[in-house]
Every structure is written in structure tokens, then in C-alpha cells.
Amino acid sequence: MAQAEGAFLTDVKTLRERARQSLKDGVVTPTYQGDVNKTIEILQNVVATELVCVLRYTFHAVTATGISSEAVKDEFATHAKEEQQHMMQAAERINQLGGKPNFNPEGLLSRSASQYVEGKNLVDMIKENLIAERIAVDHYRELIRYFGDGDPATRVMLEGILSTEEEHANDMQDLLVAHEGKAML
Ligand SMILES: [Fe+2]
Ligand SMILES: [Fe+2]
């Protein structure tokens, strides 16, 4: 089956032949248009970012106290779980691309876009999480644009993560409105 002049699809024979070559490269086939090492490096930062979010939300879920803090604690705990799922998605993707996810606690914060701030009270905690979510939203939007069509699977994964981060930011904003000014005692 020959490829017609101007066709954008590779003919089946070539596809089949190519797939049999370089099997050790797994999903990184000749149509992978990104720079796989750069992708892995970016995804290492995503793993670190999500891991820092897991740690911060977990700390907040355990230590938040005060009137009406129970619902907030539950929200923090739910977010911690979802950040952990994001971390796993990015780590799995690194593995698919032939890399090794970096879970080394050493240098974790410098690899992460988000920050680890404990916060002095409930409102502070909510604010810090809102800030972290806004950082994540900005960061992931840029990465989605960067990946474009060069690595659609990574882009789609990040799009899914982004929509959860937007929900997280919205949740934190709602909590901030509800709790602003209330001291944690
Ligand atoms: Fe996340
Ligand atoms: Fe988040």
C-alpha cells in the first residue's frame, strides 16, 4: 500500500515495519515529535510539584484546628489524595517514556513549582493552598501549550490534571471566602 502524494498518514506497511524496529524504545516511536529527554525532565518537575502538594495538604489535613475546621480538613485530605494521583500519573508517564521517576527527597523543593508553607492558622493554610493551586494552574497551562502536538498523550494527561487543579483552586477560594478573618483556635 503506497503512500499517496500529499497524504499525511503513513502507509500501513511502513507503520508495521517501523513498529518492529527499536522495540526497546517502547512508546517513543518515530512519530514522537517532542524531545523525550526534555519531556522526562519536565515530568520530573511535575512529580516534585505534586509531591510537595501531597505533603502540604496532608500536613494541613492533620493539623488544621478550630471551629468548623472538620469540613476544611476533609477537603485538604481529599486534595492530598488527588495530588497523589497526579504524582502517580506523571511518574507512570516518565516510566512509559523510558525514564526513572525521581522520588528522591533531596532537592525535592527545588524541583517543585509549588511551595511548602505550613501556615499559622486555618485561613493561612487555605491561602497557601490557593496560591499553590494558582501556581500549578499557570504552570500546567504553559506545559500544555509546550507539548501541543509533539506529545499529545502527555498533553492530554496534563489537561486532565489541569482541570482538577482549577477545581482545587476554586474549592480553596470558596473556603477562603467562608473562613476569611476567622482565627484558628
Ligand atoms: Fe495536582
Ligand atoms: Fe491541586
Coordinates of N, CA and C and ligand atoms in Angstrom, one line a residue:
M1 N 0.9 -1.2 0.0 CA 0.0 0.0 0.0 C 0.9 1.2 0.0
A2 N 0.9 1.9 -1.1 CA 1.8 3.1 -1.2 C 1.2 4.3 -0.6
Q3 N 2.0 5.2 -0.2 CA 1.5 6.5 0.4 C 1.2 7.4 -0.8
A4 N 0.0 7.9 -0.8 CA -0.4 8.8 -1.9 C 0.3 10.2 -1.7
E5 N 0.5 10.8 -2.9 CA 1.2 12.1 -2.8 C 0.4 13.1 -1.9
G6 N 1.1 13.7 -1.0 CA 0.4 14.7 -0.1 C -0.3 14.1 1.0
A7 N -0.4 12.8 1.2 CA -1.1 12.2 2.3 C -0.4 12.4 3.6
F8 N -1.1 12.6 4.7 CA -0.5 12.9 5.9 C -0.3 11.6 6.8
L9 N -1.0 10.5 6.3 CA -1.0 9.3 7.1 C 0.1 8.4 6.5
T10 N 0.9 7.8 7.4 CA 1.9 6.9 6.9 C 1.2 5.6 6.5
D11 N 1.7 5.0 5.4 CA 1.0 3.8 4.9 C 1.3 2.6 5.9
V12 N 0.3 1.7 5.9 CA 0.3 0.6 6.9 C 1.6 -0.2 6.9
K13 N 2.1 -0.4 5.7 CA 3.3 -1.3 5.6 C 4.5 -0.6 6.4
T14 N 4.7 0.7 6.1 CA 5.7 1.4 6.8 C 5.5 1.4 8.3
L15 N 4.3 1.7 8.7 CA 3.9 1.7 10.2 C 4.3 0.4 10.8
R16 N 3.9 -0.7 10.1 CA 4.2 -2.1 10.7 C 5.7 -2.3 10.8
E17 N 6.4 -1.9 9.7 CA 7.9 -2.2 9.7 C 8.6 -1.4 10.8
R18 N 8.2 -0.1 10.9 CA 8.8 0.8 11.9 C 8.6 0.3 13.3
A19 N 7.3 -0.2 13.6 CA 7.0 -0.7 14.9 C 7.8 -1.8 15.4
R20 N 8.4 -2.6 14.4 CA 9.2 -3.8 14.7 C 10.6 -3.4 15.0
Q21 N 11.0 -2.2 14.7 CA 12.4 -1.7 14.9 C 12.4 -1.0 16.3
S22 N 13.6 -1.0 16.9 CA 13.8 -0.2 18.2 C 12.7 -0.5 19.2
L23 N 12.5 -1.8 19.4 CA 11.4 -2.2 20.4 C 11.7 -1.7 21.8
K24 N 13.0 -1.5 22.1 CA 13.4 -1.1 23.5 C 12.9 0.3 23.7
D25 N 12.6 1.1 22.7 CA 12.1 2.4 22.9 C 10.6 2.5 23.3
G26 N 9.9 1.4 23.3 CA 8.5 1.4 23.8 C 7.7 2.3 23.1
V27 N 7.0 3.3 23.8 CA 6.1 4.2 23.1 C 6.8 5.3 22.4
V28 N 8.1 5.4 22.5 CA 8.8 6.5 21.8 C 9.1 6.0 20.4
T29 N 8.1 6.2 19.5 CA 8.2 5.7 18.1 C 8.7 6.9 17.2
P30 N 8.9 6.7 15.9 CA 9.4 7.8 15.1 C 8.5 9.0 15.0
T31 N 7.2 8.8 15.3 CA 6.3 10.0 15.2 C 6.3 10.8 16.5
Y32 N 7.1 10.4 17.5 CA 7.2 11.2 18.7 C 8.0 12.5 18.3
Q33 N 7.3 13.6 18.3 CA 7.9 14.8 17.8 C 8.6 15.7 18.9
G34 N 8.4 15.3 20.2 CA 9.0 16.1 21.2 C 10.4 15.6 21.5
D35 N 11.1 16.3 22.4 CA 12.4 15.9 22.8 C 12.2 15.1 24.1
V36 N 12.3 13.8 24.0 CA 11.9 12.9 25.0 C 12.7 13.2 26.4
N37 N 13.9 13.5 26.3 CA 14.7 13.8 27.5 C 14.2 15.1 28.2
K38 N 13.8 16.0 27.4 CA 13.2 17.3 27.9 C 11.8 17.0 28.5
T39 N 11.1 16.1 27.9 CA 9.8 15.7 28.4 C 9.9 15.1 29.8
I40 N 10.9 14.2 29.9 CA 11.1 13.5 31.1 C 11.5 14.5 32.2
E41 N 12.4 15.4 31.8 CA 12.9 16.4 32.8 C 11.7 17.3 33.3
I42 N 10.8 17.6 32.4 CA 9.6 18.4 32.8 C 8.7 17.6 33.7
L43 N 8.5 16.3 33.3 CA 7.7 15.5 34.2 C 8.3 15.2 35.5
Q44 N 9.6 15.2 35.6 CA 10.2 15.1 37.0 C 9.8 16.3 37.8
N45 N 9.7 17.5 37.2 CA 9.2 18.7 38.0 C 7.8 18.5 38.4
V46 N 7.0 17.9 37.5 CA 5.6 17.7 37.8 C 5.4 16.7 39.0
V47 N 6.2 15.7 39.0 CA 6.2 14.7 40.1 C 6.5 15.4 41.4
A48 N 7.6 16.3 41.3 CA 8.0 17.0 42.5 C 6.9 18.0 43.0
T49 N 6.4 18.7 42.0 CA 5.3 19.7 42.3 C 4.1 19.0 43.1
E50 N 3.7 17.9 42.5 CA 2.6 17.2 43.1 C 2.9 16.6 44.4
L51 N 4.1 16.1 44.6 CA 4.6 15.5 45.8 C 4.6 16.6 46.9
V52 N 5.1 17.8 46.6 CA 5.1 18.9 47.6 C 3.6 19.2 48.0
C53 N 2.7 19.1 47.0 CA 1.3 19.4 47.3 C 0.7 18.3 48.2
V54 N 1.1 17.1 47.9 CA 0.6 16.0 48.8 C 1.1 16.3 50.2
L55 N 2.3 16.6 50.4 CA 2.9 16.8 51.7 C 2.2 18.0 52.4
R56 N 2.0 19.1 51.7 CA 1.4 20.3 52.3 C 0.0 20.1 52.7
Y57 N -0.8 19.5 51.8 CA -2.2 19.2 52.1 C -2.3 18.2 53.2
T58 N -1.4 17.2 53.3 CA -1.5 16.2 54.3 C -1.2 16.9 55.7
F59 N -0.2 17.7 55.7 CA 0.1 18.5 56.9 C -1.1 19.3 57.4
H60 N -1.7 20.0 56.4 CA -2.9 20.8 56.8 C -4.1 20.0 57.2
A61 N -4.3 18.8 56.6 CA -5.4 18.0 56.9 C -5.2 17.4 58.3
V62 N -4.0 17.2 58.8 CA -3.8 16.7 60.1 C -3.8 17.8 61.2
T63 N -3.3 18.9 60.8 CA -3.0 19.9 61.9 C -4.1 21.0 61.9
A64 N -5.0 21.2 60.9 CA -6.0 22.2 61.0 C -6.9 22.1 62.2
T65 N -7.0 23.1 63.0 CA -7.9 23.0 64.1 C -8.8 24.2 64.2
G66 N -9.8 24.2 65.1 CA -10.7 25.4 65.3 C -12.1 25.1 64.9
I67 N -12.9 26.0 65.2 CA -14.4 25.9 64.9 C -14.5 25.7 63.4
S68 N -15.4 24.8 63.0 CA -15.7 24.5 61.6 C -14.5 24.1 60.8
S69 N -13.5 23.5 61.4 CA -12.3 23.1 60.7 C -12.5 21.7 60.1
E70 N -13.5 20.9 60.6 CA -13.7 19.5 60.2 C -13.9 19.4 58.6
A71 N -14.8 20.2 58.1 CA -15.1 20.2 56.7 C -13.8 20.6 55.9
V72 N -13.1 21.5 56.4 CA -11.9 22.0 55.7 C -10.8 20.9 55.7
K73 N -10.7 20.2 56.9 CA -9.7 19.1 57.0 C -10.1 18.1 55.9
D74 N -11.3 17.8 55.8 CA -11.8 16.7 54.8 C -11.4 17.2 53.4
E75 N -11.6 18.4 53.1 CA -11.3 19.0 51.8 C -9.7 18.9 51.6
F76 N -8.9 19.2 52.6 CA -7.5 19.1 52.4 C -7.1 17.7 52.2
A77 N -7.7 16.8 52.9 CA -7.4 15.3 52.8 C -7.7 14.8 51.4
T78 N -8.9 15.3 50.9 CA -9.3 14.9 49.5 C -8.3 15.4 48.5
H79 N -7.9 16.6 48.7 CA -7.0 17.2 47.7 C -5.6 16.5 47.8
A80 N -5.2 16.1 49.0 CA -3.9 15.4 49.1 C -4.0 14.1 48.3
K81 N -5.1 13.4 48.4 CA -5.3 12.1 47.6 C -5.2 12.4 46.1
E82 N -5.9 13.5 45.7 CA -5.9 13.7 44.2 C -4.5 14.2 43.7
E83 N -3.8 14.9 44.6 CA -2.4 15.3 44.2 C -1.6 14.0 44.1
Q84 N -1.8 13.1 44.9 CA -1.1 11.8 44.9 C -1.3 11.1 43.6
Q85 N -2.6 11.1 43.1 CA -2.9 10.5 41.8 C -2.2 11.2 40.7
H86 N -2.1 12.6 40.8 CA -1.4 13.3 39.7 C 0.1 12.9 39.7
M87 N 0.6 12.8 40.9 CA 2.0 12.4 41.0 C 2.2 11.0 40.4
M88 N 1.3 10.1 40.6 CA 1.4 8.8 40.0 C 1.3 8.8 38.5
Q89 N 0.4 9.6 38.0 CA 0.2 9.7 36.5 C 1.5 10.2 35.9
A90 N 2.1 11.3 36.5 CA 3.3 11.8 35.9 C 4.5 10.8 36.0
A91 N 4.5 10.1 37.1 CA 5.6 9.1 37.3 C 5.4 7.9 36.3
E92 N 4.2 7.5 36.1 CA 3.9 6.4 35.1 C 4.3 6.9 33.7
R93 N 4.0 8.1 33.4 CA 4.4 8.6 32.1 C 5.9 8.6 31.9
I94 N 6.6 9.0 32.9 CA 8.1 9.0 32.8 C 8.6 7.6 32.5
N95 N 8.0 6.7 33.2 CA 8.3 5.3 33.1 C 8.0 4.8 31.6
Q96 N 6.9 5.2 31.1 CA 6.5 4.8 29.7 C 7.5 5.4 28.7
L97 N 8.0 6.6 29.0 CA 8.9 7.2 28.1 C 10.4 6.7 28.3
G98 N 10.5 5.7 29.1 CA 11.9 5.1 29.3 C 12.7 5.8 30.4
G99 N 12.1 6.7 31.2 CA 12.8 7.3 32.3 C 12.5 6.7 33.6
K100 N 13.2 7.2 34.7 CA 13.0 6.7 36.0 C 12.5 7.8 36.9
P101 N 11.3 7.7 37.4 CA 10.8 8.9 38.2 C 11.7 9.2 39.4
N102 N 11.9 10.5 39.6 CA 12.8 10.9 40.7 C 11.9 11.2 42.0
F103 N 12.0 10.3 42.9 CA 11.3 10.5 44.2 C 12.3 10.8 45.3
N104 N 13.5 11.2 44.9 CA 14.5 11.5 46.0 C 14.1 12.7 46.7
P105 N 13.9 12.6 48.1 CA 13.5 13.8 48.9 C 14.5 14.9 48.8
E106 N 15.8 14.5 48.5 CA 16.8 15.5 48.4 C 16.6 16.4 47.2
G107 N 16.5 17.7 47.4 CA 16.3 18.6 46.2 C 14.8 18.7 45.8
L108 N 13.9 18.0 46.5 CA 12.5 18.0 46.1 C 11.9 19.4 45.9
L109 N 12.2 20.3 46.9 CA 11.6 21.6 46.8 C 12.1 22.4 45.6
S110 N 13.4 22.2 45.3 CA 13.9 23.0 44.1 C 13.5 22.4 42.8
R111 N 13.0 21.1 42.8 CA 12.4 20.6 41.5 C 11.0 21.0 41.4
S112 N 10.3 21.4 42.5 CA 8.9 21.6 42.5 C 8.6 23.1 42.2
A113 N 7.5 23.3 41.5 CA 7.0 24.6 41.2 C 6.2 25.2 42.4
S114 N 5.5 24.3 43.1 CA 4.7 24.7 44.3 C 5.6 24.7 45.5
Q115 N 5.1 25.5 46.5 CA 5.9 25.6 47.8 C 5.3 24.9 48.9
Y116 N 6.1 24.7 49.9 CA 5.6 24.0 51.1 C 5.6 25.1 52.3
V117 N 4.4 25.6 52.5 CA 4.2 26.5 53.6 C 3.2 26.0 54.6
E118 N 3.6 25.9 55.9 CA 2.7 25.4 56.9 C 1.5 26.2 57.2
G119 N 1.7 27.5 57.3 CA 0.6 28.5 57.6 C 0.4 28.5 59.1
K120 N 0.0 29.7 59.6 CA -0.1 29.9 61.0 C -1.5 29.6 61.6
N121 N -2.5 29.6 60.7 CA -3.9 29.3 61.1 C -4.7 28.8 59.9
L122 N -5.9 28.5 60.2 CA -6.7 27.9 59.1 C -6.8 28.8 57.8
V123 N -7.0 30.1 58.0 CA -7.1 31.0 56.8 C -5.8 31.0 56.1
D124 N -4.7 31.0 56.8 CA -3.4 31.0 56.2 C -3.2 29.7 55.4
M125 N -3.6 28.6 56.0 CA -3.5 27.3 55.3 C -4.2 27.4 54.0
I126 N -5.5 27.8 54.0 CA -6.3 27.9 52.8 C -5.6 28.8 51.8
K127 N -5.1 29.9 52.3 CA -4.5 30.9 51.3 C -3.3 30.2 50.7
E128 N -2.4 29.6 51.5 CA -1.2 28.9 50.9 C -1.6 27.9 49.8
N129 N -2.7 27.2 50.1 CA -3.1 26.2 49.1 C -3.7 26.8 47.9
L130 N -4.4 27.9 48.1 CA -4.9 28.6 46.9 C -3.7 29.1 46.0
I131 N -2.7 29.7 46.7 CA -1.5 30.1 46.0 C -0.9 29.0 45.2
A132 N -0.7 27.8 45.9 CA -0.1 26.7 45.3 C -0.9 26.2 44.1
E133 N -2.2 26.2 44.2 CA -3.1 25.8 43.1 C -3.0 26.8 41.9
R134 N -2.9 28.1 42.2 CA -2.7 29.0 41.1 C -1.4 28.9 40.4
I135 N -0.4 28.5 41.2 CA 1.0 28.3 40.6 C 0.8 27.0 39.6
A136 N 0.2 26.0 40.1 CA 0.0 24.8 39.4 C -0.8 25.0 38.1
V137 N -1.9 25.8 38.2 CA -2.7 26.1 37.0 C -1.9 26.8 36.0
D138 N -1.1 27.8 36.4 CA -0.3 28.6 35.4 C 0.7 27.7 34.8
H139 N 1.4 26.9 35.6 CA 2.5 26.0 35.2 C 2.0 25.0 34.2
Y140 N 0.8 24.4 34.5 CA 0.3 23.3 33.6 C -0.2 23.9 32.3
R141 N -0.8 25.1 32.4 CA -1.3 25.7 31.1 C -0.2 25.9 30.2
E142 N 1.0 26.4 30.7 CA 2.1 26.6 29.9 C 2.7 25.3 29.3
L143 N 2.7 24.3 30.2 CA 3.2 23.0 29.7 C 2.3 22.4 28.6
I144 N 1.0 22.5 28.8 CA 0.1 22.0 27.8 C 0.3 22.7 26.4
R145 N 0.6 24.0 26.4 CA 0.9 24.7 25.2 C 2.2 24.2 24.6
Y146 N 3.2 24.0 25.5 CA 4.5 23.5 25.1 C 4.4 22.1 24.4
F147 N 3.6 21.2 25.0 CA 3.6 19.9 24.4 C 2.8 19.8 23.1
G148 N 1.7 20.6 23.0 CA 1.0 20.7 21.8 C 0.8 19.4 21.1
D149 N 1.2 19.3 19.8 CA 1.0 18.0 19.1 C 2.3 17.2 19.1
G150 N 3.4 17.7 19.8 CA 4.6 16.9 19.8 C 4.5 15.7 20.7
D151 N 3.7 15.8 21.7 CA 3.5 14.6 22.6 C 2.0 14.7 23.1
P152 N 1.1 14.3 22.3 CA -0.3 14.5 22.7 C -0.7 13.7 23.9
A153 N -0.1 12.6 24.2 CA -0.6 11.8 25.3 C -0.2 12.5 26.6
T154 N 1.1 13.1 26.6 CA 1.5 13.9 27.8 C 0.6 15.1 28.0
R155 N 0.3 15.7 26.8 CA -0.6 16.9 26.9 C -1.9 16.6 27.4
V156 N -2.5 15.5 27.0 CA -3.9 15.1 27.4 C -3.9 14.8 28.9
M157 N -2.8 14.1 29.4 CA -2.7 13.8 30.8 C -2.6 15.1 31.6
L158 N -1.8 16.1 31.1 CA -1.7 17.4 31.8 C -3.0 18.2 31.8
E159 N -3.8 18.0 30.7 CA -5.1 18.7 30.6 C -6.0 18.2 31.7
G160 N -6.0 16.8 31.9 CA -6.8 16.2 32.9 C -6.4 16.8 34.3
I161 N -5.1 16.8 34.5 CA -4.6 17.3 35.8 C -5.0 18.8 36.0
L162 N -4.8 19.5 34.9 CA -5.1 21.0 35.0 C -6.6 21.2 35.4
S163 N -7.5 20.4 34.9 CA -8.9 20.7 35.2 C -9.1 20.4 36.7
T164 N -8.4 19.4 37.3 CA -8.6 19.1 38.7 C -8.0 20.3 39.5
E165 N -6.8 20.8 39.0 CA -6.2 21.9 39.8 C -7.1 23.2 39.7
E166 N -7.8 23.4 38.6 CA -8.7 24.5 38.6 C -9.8 24.3 39.6
E167 N -10.3 23.1 39.7 CA -11.4 22.8 40.7 C -10.8 23.0 42.1
H168 N -9.5 22.6 42.4 CA -8.9 22.8 43.7 C -8.8 24.2 44.0
A169 N -8.4 25.0 43.0 CA -8.3 26.5 43.3 C -9.6 27.1 43.6
N170 N -10.6 26.6 42.9 CA -12.0 27.1 43.2 C -12.5 26.7 44.6
D171 N -12.2 25.5 44.9 CA -12.5 25.0 46.3 C -11.9 25.9 47.4
M172 N -10.6 26.2 47.1 CA -9.8 26.9 48.1 C -10.3 28.4 48.2
Q173 N -10.7 28.9 47.0 CA -11.3 30.2 47.0 C -12.6 30.3 47.8
D174 N -13.4 29.3 47.6 CA -14.7 29.2 48.3 C -14.5 29.1 49.8
L175 N -13.5 28.3 50.2 CA -13.2 28.2 51.6 C -12.6 29.5 52.2
L176 N -11.9 30.2 51.4 CA -11.3 31.4 51.9 C -12.4 32.4 52.1
V177 N -13.3 32.5 51.2 CA -14.5 33.4 51.4 C -15.2 33.0 52.7
A178 N -15.4 31.7 52.9 CA -16.2 31.3 54.1 C -15.5 31.5 55.4
H179 N -14.1 31.5 55.3 CA -13.4 31.5 56.6 C -12.5 32.7 56.8
E180 N -12.4 33.6 55.8 CA -11.6 34.7 55.9 C -11.9 35.5 57.2
G181 N -10.8 35.7 57.9 CA -10.9 36.5 59.2 C -11.2 35.7 60.4
K182 N -11.6 34.4 60.2 CA -11.8 33.6 61.4 C -10.5 33.0 61.9
A183 N -10.1 33.3 63.1 CA -8.9 32.8 63.6 C -9.0 31.3 63.9
M184 N -7.9 30.6 63.8 CA -7.9 29.1 64.1 C -7.5 29.0 65.6
L185 N -8.4 28.6 66.4 CA -8.1 28.4 67.9 C -8.4 27.0 68.4
Ligands
FE1 FE -2.2 18.1 41.4
FE2 FE -4.2 20.7 43.3

